[in-house]
Amino acid sequence: TRDQRWEMRVTTLADGRRIVHLVDRTGSYATERIRVDFVANASHELRTPLASLLGYVETLEDGAGEDPGLRERFLKIMHGEARRMQRLIDDLISLSRIEAEKYRAPDDPVALGELIDEVCLELSGVPRAGDVVTEIAEVAPVRGDASQLSQLLHNVIGNAMKYGREGTPILVSLLPEGDSMVRLSVTDQGDGIPPEHLPRLTERFYRVDAGRSRTIGGTGLGLSIVKHIVERHRGRFDIASVVGKGTTVSVLLPLAAVIKP
Ligand code: ADP
């Protein structure tokens, strides 16, 4: 088919006969394509705030800096653009770290309940739509990497804060799931996500509403980082959403005692 890539190799034997090998390179070709697209997208995402920063610097240099009101306004915008680049670079670094460690299963026992409390505390200074309500059951530790699980919580709870509706609570719950897993759920009462977008949310840089996500401070990398972390922890991940009602992100993680080394 059109999407298939073959590589041909020819070996000549001592008696002059030739053997033709056909090697299927479709998989590595697709991986290469994803890598090229990723670099292009990342560069584009960084170039936009950088162009804006340069524009403001030049305008200030051209004399706008002499007007104190204008100067203050421009500096504020420039600060915002620099922050955006910083968030993007932080997310890119996280993503490449997690990917580099893809084949090594993390194996520290992690008390997820405590980690949830910690992350909620860290996020308490972040502007948000409503209160965070936690419902944490006594569950055994999961086996994993505490800093990656903390990042997963940051991204998922952070999204509920960003996309939840003003004045409505965000529910974070941790419950046992059968006798070998725990279920972490984060529910908000925001605008929800139209069903056609759901399968694509974990793609890098995919956003339902790019303009809104950008002004809110999104990079479009949060959920792809979550997906990688869940995969590394041999867990499962699911997003259920109803437009106009809200979104629930669930993450299932295996208990430490269950995984064989
Ligand atoms: P971003 O950094 O833009 O938030 P994510 O990868 O975390 O990127 O999420 C991808 C997109 O999924 C977001 O841009 C947003 O459109 C949508 N999204 C994620 N979480 C929610 C949520 N809780 N409610 C509504 N939309 C969401």
mmCIF file of C-alpha atoms and ligand atoms in Angstrom:
data_model
loop_
_atom_site.group_PDB
_atom_site.id
_atom_site.type_symbol
_atom_site.label_atom_id
_atom_site.label_comp_id
_atom_site.label_asym_id
_atom_site.label_seq_id
_atom_site.Cartn_x
_atom_site.Cartn_y
_atom_site.Cartn_z
ATOM 1 C CA THR A 1 0.000 0.000 0.000
ATOM 2 C CA ARG A 2 0.982 3.652 -0.265
ATOM 3 C CA ASP A 3 1.921 3.906 3.423
ATOM 4 C CA GLN A 4 4.284 0.976 3.300
ATOM 5 C CA ARG A 5 8.031 1.396 3.013
ATOM 6 C CA TRP A 6 10.357 -1.375 1.885
ATOM 7 C CA GLU A 7 14.099 -1.417 1.779
ATOM 8 C CA MET A 8 15.855 -3.637 -0.773
ATOM 9 C CA ARG A 9 19.212 -5.270 -0.059
ATOM 10 C CA VAL A 10 21.140 -7.384 -2.533
ATOM 11 C CA THR A 11 23.768 -9.962 -1.572
ATOM 12 C CA THR A 12 25.984 -11.502 -4.255
ATOM 13 C CA LEU A 13 27.073 -15.085 -3.608
ATOM 14 C CA ALA A 14 30.494 -16.522 -4.540
ATOM 15 C CA ASP A 15 29.032 -18.213 -7.623
ATOM 16 C CA GLY A 16 27.583 -14.956 -8.874
ATOM 17 C CA ARG A 17 23.970 -15.624 -7.887
ATOM 18 C CA ARG A 18 22.212 -12.789 -6.154
ATOM 19 C CA ILE A 19 19.836 -12.841 -3.213
ATOM 20 C CA VAL A 20 17.385 -9.966 -2.891
ATOM 21 C CA HIS A 21 16.168 -9.180 0.634
ATOM 22 C CA LEU A 22 13.087 -7.038 1.125
ATOM 23 C CA VAL A 23 12.984 -5.446 4.569
ATOM 24 C CA ASP A 24 9.750 -3.925 5.861
ATOM 25 C CA ARG A 25 10.645 -0.444 7.174
ATOM 26 C CA THR A 26 7.063 0.780 7.584
ATOM 27 C CA GLY A 27 7.337 0.976 11.401
ATOM 28 C CA SER A 28 10.550 2.964 11.564
ATOM 29 C CA TYR A 29 9.335 5.219 8.757
ATOM 30 C CA ALA A 30 6.210 6.088 10.774
ATOM 31 C CA THR A 31 8.324 6.743 13.891
ATOM 32 C CA GLU A 32 10.582 9.014 11.876
ATOM 33 C CA ARG A 33 7.542 10.884 10.501
ATOM 34 C CA ILE A 34 6.205 11.455 14.052
ATOM 35 C CA ARG A 35 9.624 12.717 15.148
ATOM 36 C CA VAL A 36 9.885 15.149 12.233
ATOM 37 C CA ASP A 37 6.344 16.465 12.858
ATOM 38 C CA PHE A 38 7.135 16.842 16.553
ATOM 39 C CA VAL A 39 10.245 18.917 15.949
ATOM 40 C CA ALA A 40 8.327 21.088 13.465
ATOM 41 C CA ASN A 41 5.445 21.613 15.912
ATOM 42 C CA ALA A 42 7.722 22.335 18.860
ATOM 43 C CA SER A 43 9.710 24.888 16.856
ATOM 44 C CA HIS A 44 6.523 26.558 15.693
ATOM 45 C CA GLU A 45 5.127 26.725 19.242
ATOM 46 C CA LEU A 46 8.339 28.348 20.469
ATOM 47 C CA ARG A 47 8.662 30.705 17.547
ATOM 48 C CA THR A 48 5.300 32.383 18.128
ATOM 49 C CA PRO A 49 6.008 33.792 21.618
ATOM 50 C CA LEU A 50 9.594 34.541 20.642
ATOM 51 C CA ALA A 51 8.462 36.624 17.632
ATOM 52 C CA SER A 52 6.077 38.504 19.895
ATOM 53 C CA LEU A 53 8.835 39.142 22.462
ATOM 54 C CA LEU A 54 11.193 40.466 19.791
ATOM 55 C CA GLY A 55 8.449 42.684 18.406
ATOM 56 C CA TYR A 56 7.873 44.296 21.809
ATOM 57 C CA VAL A 57 11.592 44.715 22.480
ATOM 58 C CA GLU A 58 11.982 46.552 19.177
ATOM 59 C CA THR A 59 8.938 48.748 19.806
ATOM 60 C CA LEU A 60 10.316 49.673 23.229
ATOM 61 C CA GLU A 61 13.697 50.458 21.701
ATOM 62 C CA ASP A 62 12.047 52.631 19.070
ATOM 63 C CA GLY A 63 10.759 54.995 21.717
ATOM 64 C CA ALA A 64 7.663 53.400 23.198
ATOM 65 C CA GLY A 65 9.739 52.800 26.351
ATOM 66 C CA GLU A 66 9.632 56.502 27.141
ATOM 67 C CA ASP A 67 5.908 56.360 27.867
ATOM 68 C CA PRO A 68 5.679 54.806 31.371
ATOM 69 C CA GLY A 69 2.126 53.491 30.862
ATOM 70 C CA LEU A 70 3.004 51.846 27.566
ATOM 71 C CA ARG A 71 6.248 50.481 28.938
ATOM 72 C CA GLU A 72 4.474 48.802 31.828
ATOM 73 C CA ARG A 73 1.843 47.287 29.555
ATOM 74 C CA PHE A 74 4.439 45.947 27.114
ATOM 75 C CA LEU A 75 6.614 44.515 29.878
ATOM 76 C CA LYS A 76 3.610 42.647 31.237
ATOM 77 C CA ILE A 77 2.912 41.091 27.851
ATOM 78 C CA MET A 78 6.596 40.234 27.410
ATOM 79 C CA HIS A 79 6.635 38.580 30.804
ATOM 80 C CA GLY A 80 3.643 36.480 29.774
ATOM 81 C CA GLU A 81 5.295 35.391 26.519
ATOM 82 C CA ALA A 82 8.521 34.472 28.320
ATOM 83 C CA ARG A 83 6.484 32.415 30.809
ATOM 84 C CA ARG A 84 4.789 30.627 27.965
ATOM 85 C CA MET A 85 8.138 29.675 26.452
ATOM 86 C CA GLN A 86 9.314 28.490 29.840
ATOM 87 C CA ARG A 87 6.250 26.256 30.325
ATOM 88 C CA LEU A 88 6.724 24.825 26.861
ATOM 89 C CA ILE A 89 10.396 24.062 27.422
ATOM 90 C CA ASP A 90 9.655 22.494 30.832
ATOM 91 C CA ASP A 91 7.025 20.249 29.236
ATOM 92 C CA LEU A 92 9.331 19.305 26.364
ATOM 93 C CA ILE A 93 12.054 18.332 28.818
ATOM 94 C CA SER A 94 9.606 16.241 30.871
ATOM 95 C CA LEU A 95 8.360 14.484 27.794
ATOM 96 C CA SER A 96 11.809 13.566 26.542
ATOM 97 C CA ARG A 97 12.904 12.380 30.016
ATOM 98 C CA ILE A 98 9.895 10.117 30.363
ATOM 99 C CA GLU A 99 10.372 8.786 26.854
ATOM 100 C CA ALA A 100 14.044 8.099 27.428
ATOM 101 C CA GLU A 101 13.110 5.921 30.409
ATOM 102 C CA LYS A 102 10.245 4.202 28.632
ATOM 103 C CA TYR A 103 11.648 0.700 29.002
ATOM 104 C CA ARG A 104 12.527 0.870 32.697
ATOM 105 C CA ALA A 105 9.516 0.251 34.925
ATOM 106 C CA PRO A 106 9.557 2.581 37.945
ATOM 107 C CA ASP A 107 9.406 0.589 41.175
ATOM 108 C CA ASP A 108 9.237 2.677 44.343
ATOM 109 C CA PRO A 109 6.170 2.222 46.544
ATOM 110 C CA VAL A 110 4.233 5.486 46.319
ATOM 111 C CA ALA A 111 1.456 6.569 48.700
ATOM 112 C CA LEU A 112 -0.835 8.202 46.183
ATOM 113 C CA GLY A 113 -3.173 9.698 48.807
ATOM 114 C CA GLU A 114 -0.348 11.707 50.365
ATOM 115 C CA LEU A 115 0.870 12.745 46.949
ATOM 116 C CA ILE A 116 -2.620 14.047 46.072
ATOM 117 C CA ASP A 117 -2.661 16.193 49.239
ATOM 118 C CA GLU A 118 0.799 17.516 48.425
ATOM 119 C CA VAL A 119 -0.100 18.421 44.847
ATOM 120 C CA CYS A 120 -3.363 20.089 45.926
ATOM 121 C CA LEU A 121 -1.353 22.197 48.363
ATOM 122 C CA GLU A 122 1.157 23.119 45.661
ATOM 123 C CA LEU A 123 -1.673 24.093 43.345
ATOM 124 C CA SER A 124 -3.540 26.091 45.975
ATOM 125 C CA GLY A 125 -1.866 29.318 44.853
ATOM 126 C CA VAL A 126 -2.904 28.822 41.226
ATOM 127 C CA PRO A 127 -5.965 30.809 40.105
ATOM 128 C CA ARG A 128 -8.804 28.412 39.524
ATOM 129 C CA ALA A 129 -12.474 28.086 38.886
ATOM 130 C CA GLY A 130 -13.532 26.506 42.196
ATOM 131 C CA ASP A 131 -12.502 24.584 45.315
ATOM 132 C CA VAL A 132 -10.797 21.214 45.168
ATOM 133 C CA VAL A 133 -12.626 18.539 47.155
ATOM 134 C CA THR A 134 -10.732 15.320 47.850
ATOM 135 C CA GLU A 135 -12.138 11.896 48.689
ATOM 136 C CA ILE A 136 -9.257 9.608 49.486
ATOM 137 C CA ALA A 137 -9.779 5.989 50.527
ATOM 138 C CA GLU A 138 -7.206 3.932 52.444
ATOM 139 C CA VAL A 139 -5.383 2.162 49.652
ATOM 140 C CA ALA A 140 -2.092 0.294 49.464
ATOM 141 C CA PRO A 141 0.790 2.072 47.743
ATOM 142 C CA VAL A 142 1.220 1.883 43.997
ATOM 143 C CA ARG A 143 4.557 0.991 42.499
ATOM 144 C CA GLY A 144 6.034 3.848 40.602
ATOM 145 C CA ASP A 145 8.027 6.984 40.361
ATOM 146 C CA ALA A 146 6.813 9.619 42.842
ATOM 147 C CA SER A 147 7.983 12.621 40.834
ATOM 148 C CA GLN A 148 6.311 11.380 37.659
ATOM 149 C CA LEU A 149 3.084 10.564 39.501
ATOM 150 C CA SER A 150 3.220 14.024 41.031
ATOM 151 C CA GLN A 151 3.522 15.492 37.563
ATOM 152 C CA LEU A 152 0.582 13.379 36.365
ATOM 153 C CA LEU A 153 -1.522 14.791 39.232
ATOM 154 C CA HIS A 154 -0.357 18.332 38.485
ATOM 155 C CA ASN A 155 -1.383 18.024 34.848
ATOM 156 C CA VAL A 156 -4.771 16.385 35.406
ATOM 157 C CA ILE A 157 -5.852 18.469 38.431
ATOM 158 C CA GLY A 158 -4.368 21.559 36.764
ATOM 159 C CA ASN A 159 -6.540 20.946 33.690
ATOM 160 C CA ALA A 160 -9.661 20.629 35.852
ATOM 161 C CA MET A 161 -8.734 23.989 37.399
ATOM 162 C CA LYS A 162 -8.121 25.570 34.014
ATOM 163 C CA TYR A 163 -11.164 24.218 32.233
ATOM 164 C CA GLY A 164 -13.645 23.926 35.121
ATOM 165 C CA ARG A 165 -16.507 26.403 35.427
ATOM 166 C CA GLU A 166 -16.181 29.408 37.734
ATOM 167 C CA GLY A 167 -17.564 28.706 41.180
ATOM 168 C CA THR A 168 -17.942 24.916 40.785
ATOM 169 C CA PRO A 169 -15.892 22.394 42.787
ATOM 170 C CA ILE A 170 -13.336 19.964 41.415
ATOM 171 C CA LEU A 171 -13.552 16.458 42.842
ATOM 172 C CA VAL A 172 -10.395 14.380 43.215
ATOM 173 C CA SER A 173 -10.990 10.828 44.385
ATOM 174 C CA LEU A 174 -8.817 7.809 45.047
ATOM 175 C CA LEU A 175 -10.588 4.476 45.398
ATOM 176 C CA PRO A 176 -9.644 0.798 45.236
ATOM 177 C CA GLU A 177 -10.451 -0.893 41.930
ATOM 178 C CA GLY A 178 -10.843 -4.645 42.392
ATOM 179 C CA ASP A 179 -8.043 -6.025 44.559
ATOM 180 C CA SER A 180 -5.095 -5.190 42.356
ATOM 181 C CA MET A 181 -5.566 -1.582 41.285
ATOM 182 C CA VAL A 182 -6.474 1.916 42.414
ATOM 183 C CA ARG A 183 -8.585 4.414 40.540
ATOM 184 C CA LEU A 184 -7.761 8.078 40.588
ATOM 185 C CA SER A 185 -10.560 10.278 39.217
ATOM 186 C CA VAL A 186 -10.588 14.011 38.673
ATOM 187 C CA THR A 187 -13.966 15.531 37.842
ATOM 188 C CA ASP A 188 -14.733 19.095 36.894
ATOM 189 C CA GLN A 189 -17.949 20.854 35.924
ATOM 190 C CA GLY A 190 -16.559 22.754 32.975
ATOM 191 C CA ASP A 191 -17.739 23.021 29.379
ATOM 192 C CA GLY A 192 -16.710 19.442 28.604
ATOM 193 C CA ILE A 193 -15.084 18.138 25.439
ATOM 194 C CA PRO A 194 -17.000 17.249 22.249
ATOM 195 C CA PRO A 195 -16.729 13.470 21.636
ATOM 196 C CA GLU A 196 -14.907 13.774 18.304
ATOM 197 C CA HIS A 197 -11.916 15.313 20.097
ATOM 198 C CA LEU A 198 -11.590 12.695 22.834
ATOM 199 C CA PRO A 199 -9.437 10.183 20.929
ATOM 200 C CA ARG A 200 -6.913 12.879 19.993
ATOM 201 C CA LEU A 201 -6.376 14.641 23.333
ATOM 202 C CA THR A 202 -3.177 12.750 24.157
ATOM 203 C CA GLU A 203 -1.506 13.725 20.877
ATOM 204 C CA ARG A 204 1.292 16.190 21.393
ATOM 205 C CA PHE A 205 0.160 19.786 20.925
ATOM 206 C CA TYR A 206 -3.459 18.774 20.333
ATOM 207 C CA ARG A 207 -5.908 21.301 21.765
ATOM 208 C CA VAL A 208 -9.669 21.497 21.419
ATOM 209 C CA ASP A 209 -9.642 25.277 21.347
ATOM 210 C CA ALA A 210 -6.079 26.428 20.697
ATOM 211 C CA GLY A 211 -6.782 30.100 21.359
ATOM 212 C CA ARG A 212 -8.504 29.466 24.676
ATOM 213 C CA SER A 213 -5.917 26.908 25.791
ATOM 214 C CA ARG A 214 -3.129 29.360 25.016
ATOM 215 C CA THR A 215 -4.654 32.263 26.922
ATOM 216 C CA ILE A 216 -5.335 29.904 29.832
ATOM 217 C CA GLY A 217 -1.687 28.886 29.767
ATOM 218 C CA GLY A 218 -1.824 25.471 28.110
ATOM 219 C CA THR A 219 0.961 23.960 26.040
ATOM 220 C CA GLY A 220 -1.010 21.092 24.507
ATOM 221 C CA LEU A 221 1.545 18.684 25.980
ATOM 222 C CA GLY A 222 -0.039 18.012 29.387
ATOM 223 C CA LEU A 223 -2.119 14.984 28.463
ATOM 224 C CA SER A 224 0.540 13.420 26.247
ATOM 225 C CA ILE A 225 2.857 13.553 29.264
ATOM 226 C CA VAL A 226 0.090 11.930 31.349
ATOM 227 C CA LYS A 227 -0.319 9.174 28.770
ATOM 228 C CA HIS A 228 3.394 8.381 28.784
ATOM 229 C CA ILE A 229 3.526 8.313 32.579
ATOM 230 C CA VAL A 230 0.524 5.975 32.762
ATOM 231 C CA GLU A 231 2.074 3.635 30.199
ATOM 232 C CA ARG A 232 5.335 3.514 32.118
ATOM 233 C CA HIS A 233 3.388 2.576 35.231
ATOM 234 C CA ARG A 234 1.497 -0.162 33.387
ATOM 235 C CA GLY A 235 -1.748 1.623 34.120
ATOM 236 C CA ARG A 236 -4.785 2.668 32.116
ATOM 237 C CA PHE A 237 -6.203 6.054 31.371
ATOM 238 C CA ASP A 238 -9.611 7.261 30.290
ATOM 239 C CA ILE A 239 -11.385 10.586 29.669
ATOM 240 C CA ALA A 240 -15.168 10.795 29.852
ATOM 241 C CA SER A 241 -16.813 14.085 29.061
ATOM 242 C CA VAL A 242 -20.279 15.525 28.508
ATOM 243 C CA VAL A 243 -20.520 18.854 26.715
ATOM 244 C CA GLY A 244 -22.045 21.450 29.024
ATOM 245 C CA LYS A 245 -21.645 19.231 32.103
ATOM 246 C CA GLY A 246 -17.973 18.495 32.625
ATOM 247 C CA THR A 247 -15.131 16.053 32.361
ATOM 248 C CA THR A 248 -13.793 13.114 34.355
ATOM 249 C CA VAL A 249 -10.263 11.884 33.853
ATOM 250 C CA SER A 250 -9.626 8.442 35.376
ATOM 251 C CA VAL A 251 -6.297 6.776 35.858
ATOM 252 C CA LEU A 252 -6.012 3.128 36.916
ATOM 253 C CA LEU A 253 -2.715 2.126 38.497
ATOM 254 C CA PRO A 254 -1.570 -1.286 39.711
ATOM 255 C CA LEU A 255 -0.764 -1.711 43.420
ATOM 256 C CA ALA A 256 2.878 -2.176 44.376
ATOM 257 C CA ALA A 257 2.248 -5.605 45.859
ATOM 258 C CA VAL A 258 0.760 -6.900 42.622
ATOM 259 C CA ILE A 259 3.588 -6.259 40.197
ATOM 260 C CA LYS A 260 6.268 -8.897 40.026
ATOM 261 C CA PRO A 261 9.766 -7.528 39.747
HETATM 262 P P1 ADP B 1 -3.177 22.066 27.538
HETATM 263 O O1 ADP B 1 -1.803 22.338 28.044
HETATM 264 O O2 ADP B 1 -3.552 22.851 26.336
HETATM 265 O O3 ADP B 1 -4.193 22.106 28.621
HETATM 266 P P2 ADP B 1 -3.439 19.161 27.514
HETATM 267 O O4 ADP B 1 -2.639 18.168 26.743
HETATM 268 O O5 ADP B 1 -3.369 19.101 29.003
HETATM 269 O O6 ADP B 1 -3.033 20.582 26.963
HETATM 270 O O7 ADP B 1 -4.942 19.027 27.073
HETATM 271 C C1 ADP B 1 -5.259 19.012 25.688
HETATM 272 C C2 ADP B 1 -6.575 19.725 25.437
HETATM 273 O O8 ADP B 1 -7.637 18.967 26.020
HETATM 274 C C3 ADP B 1 -6.669 21.097 26.087
HETATM 275 O O9 ADP B 1 -6.134 22.101 25.258
HETATM 276 C C4 ADP B 1 -8.176 21.257 26.263
HETATM 277 O O10 ADP B 1 -8.742 21.715 25.055
HETATM 278 C C5 ADP B 1 -8.644 19.825 26.497
HETATM 279 N N1 ADP B 1 -8.880 19.518 27.917
HETATM 280 C C6 ADP B 1 -8.039 18.875 28.758
HETATM 281 N N2 ADP B 1 -8.576 18.726 29.976
HETATM 282 C C7 ADP B 1 -9.816 19.283 29.914
HETATM 283 C C8 ADP B 1 -10.886 19.451 30.854
HETATM 284 N N3 ADP B 1 -10.797 19.022 32.115
HETATM 285 N N4 ADP B 1 -12.012 20.070 30.408
HETATM 286 C C9 ADP B 1 -12.117 20.509 29.134
HETATM 287 N N5 ADP B 1 -11.143 20.391 28.208
HETATM 288 C C10 ADP B 1 -10.005 19.778 28.585
#
